[in-house]
Coordinates of C-alpha atoms in Angstrom, one line a residue:
M1 CA 30.5 75.7 7.8
N2 CA 28.4 73.3 9.7
T3 CA 29.8 69.7 9.5
R4 CA 28.4 66.4 10.8
N5 CA 30.7 64.0 12.6
T6 CA 29.4 60.7 11.7
R7 CA 30.7 57.3 12.9
Q8 CA 32.0 56.5 9.4
K9 CA 33.8 59.8 9.2
G10 CA 35.4 59.0 12.6
I11 CA 36.6 55.6 11.4
V12 CA 38.1 57.1 8.2
L13 CA 39.9 59.7 10.2
E14 CA 41.1 57.2 12.9
T15 CA 42.3 54.7 10.3
L16 CA 44.2 57.4 8.4
C17 CA 45.9 58.7 11.5
E18 CA 47.0 55.2 12.4
M19 CA 48.7 54.9 8.9
S20 CA 52.2 56.3 8.4
T21 CA 52.3 55.3 4.7
H22 CA 50.5 58.4 3.2
P23 CA 48.0 56.2 1.4
I24 CA 46.0 56.9 -1.7
V25 CA 42.3 56.7 -1.2
S26 CA 42.0 53.1 -2.4
E27 CA 44.5 52.0 0.1
L28 CA 42.7 53.9 2.9
Y29 CA 39.4 52.2 1.8
E30 CA 41.1 48.8 2.2
A31 CA 42.2 49.6 5.7
V32 CA 38.8 50.9 6.7
Q33 CA 37.3 47.7 5.4
M34 CA 39.4 45.8 7.9
K35 CA 37.8 47.8 10.7
D36 CA 34.3 48.0 9.4
A37 CA 33.2 46.1 6.3
S38 CA 29.9 48.0 6.2
I39 CA 31.6 51.2 5.1
G40 CA 31.5 51.6 1.3
Q41 CA 34.1 53.0 -1.1
A42 CA 31.9 56.0 -1.9
T43 CA 31.6 56.8 1.9
V44 CA 35.4 56.8 2.3
Y45 CA 35.9 59.0 -0.8
R46 CA 33.2 61.5 0.4
N47 CA 34.5 61.6 4.0
I48 CA 38.2 62.0 3.1
S49 CA 37.2 65.0 1.0
K50 CA 35.3 66.5 3.9
L51 CA 38.2 65.8 6.3
V52 CA 40.5 67.7 3.9
E53 CA 38.0 70.6 3.6
E54 CA 37.8 70.8 7.4
G55 CA 41.6 70.9 7.8
K56 CA 41.7 67.5 9.7
V57 CA 43.6 65.7 7.0
R58 CA 46.3 66.9 4.5
K59 CA 46.1 66.1 0.8
V60 CA 49.6 65.6 -0.4
L61 CA 49.8 66.5 -4.0
T62 CA 52.6 64.7 -5.8
T63 CA 54.2 65.0 -9.4
D64 CA 52.9 61.5 -10.2
G65 CA 49.3 62.9 -10.3
I66 CA 48.1 60.7 -7.5
D67 CA 46.7 62.3 -4.3
H68 CA 48.1 60.9 -1.1
Y69 CA 46.6 61.6 2.4
D70 CA 48.3 62.4 5.7
G71 CA 46.5 62.3 9.0
D72 CA 49.3 64.4 10.5
C73 CA 48.5 68.0 10.0
S74 CA 51.4 69.3 11.9
N75 CA 53.9 71.7 10.1
H76 CA 56.1 69.4 8.0
S77 CA 57.3 68.7 4.5
H78 CA 57.5 65.5 2.5
F79 CA 59.9 63.6 0.3
M80 CA 58.8 61.4 -2.6
C81 CA 61.1 58.8 -4.0
N82 CA 61.1 59.0 -7.9
I83 CA 61.6 55.1 -8.1
C84 CA 59.3 53.5 -5.5
H85 CA 57.0 56.6 -5.1
K86 CA 56.9 56.2 -1.3
L87 CA 56.4 59.4 0.7
Y88 CA 58.4 60.2 3.9
D89 CA 57.7 62.9 6.4
L90 CA 60.4 65.6 6.9
Y91 CA 60.0 67.3 10.3
D92 CA 63.4 69.0 10.0
V93 CA 62.5 71.3 7.2
D94 CA 61.1 74.6 8.6
T95 CA 58.4 75.8 6.3
D96 CA 57.9 78.7 8.6
I97 CA 61.1 80.1 7.4
L98 CA 60.2 79.6 3.7
I99 CA 56.8 81.4 4.3
S100 CA 58.6 84.2 6.2
K101 CA 61.1 84.7 3.3
A102 CA 58.3 84.6 0.7
K103 CA 56.3 87.2 2.7
K104 CA 59.4 89.4 3.0
N105 CA 60.2 89.3 -0.7
H106 CA 56.7 89.5 -2.0
S107 CA 53.5 91.2 -1.1
F108 CA 51.6 87.9 -0.8
S109 CA 49.5 87.0 2.1
I110 CA 50.6 83.4 2.8
S111 CA 48.8 81.2 5.4
N112 CA 50.4 77.8 4.6
A113 CA 53.1 76.1 2.6
S114 CA 53.3 72.6 1.2
V115 CA 56.8 71.5 0.3
L116 CA 57.5 68.3 -1.6
F117 CA 61.1 67.2 -2.1
E118 CA 61.9 64.5 -4.8
G119 CA 64.8 62.2 -5.2
I120 CA 65.8 58.7 -4.6
C121 CA 65.3 57.2 -1.1
D122 CA 67.9 55.1 0.7
K123 CA 66.2 51.8 -0.1
C124 CA 66.2 52.5 -3.8
K125 CA 69.8 53.7 -4.1

């Protein structure tokens, strides 16, 4: 797949990587606007989709049906609070172990795992 690296796509990626909040696309758009007001909403939507396809950004699918985005593509899981809907990174959950167990117990060819834990965060308790 031949992809272009445009200035706008670079700004979208840079902005997302600076955010630790796992923004939805409208929140990302607002942050991009603060850096470059000439970048339109459609450009942000188009470029975030391209970045996900290229594996440079993770789309975090949540049970609330709203896609969140993560600029950290390292191997980690997520926790979502059922009350405030905030997403947290979990680096201490080893998804490699989960993949290994699944491969051992099934004949699947697994290349990646996305784990989402749900519950109530400390702030909402």
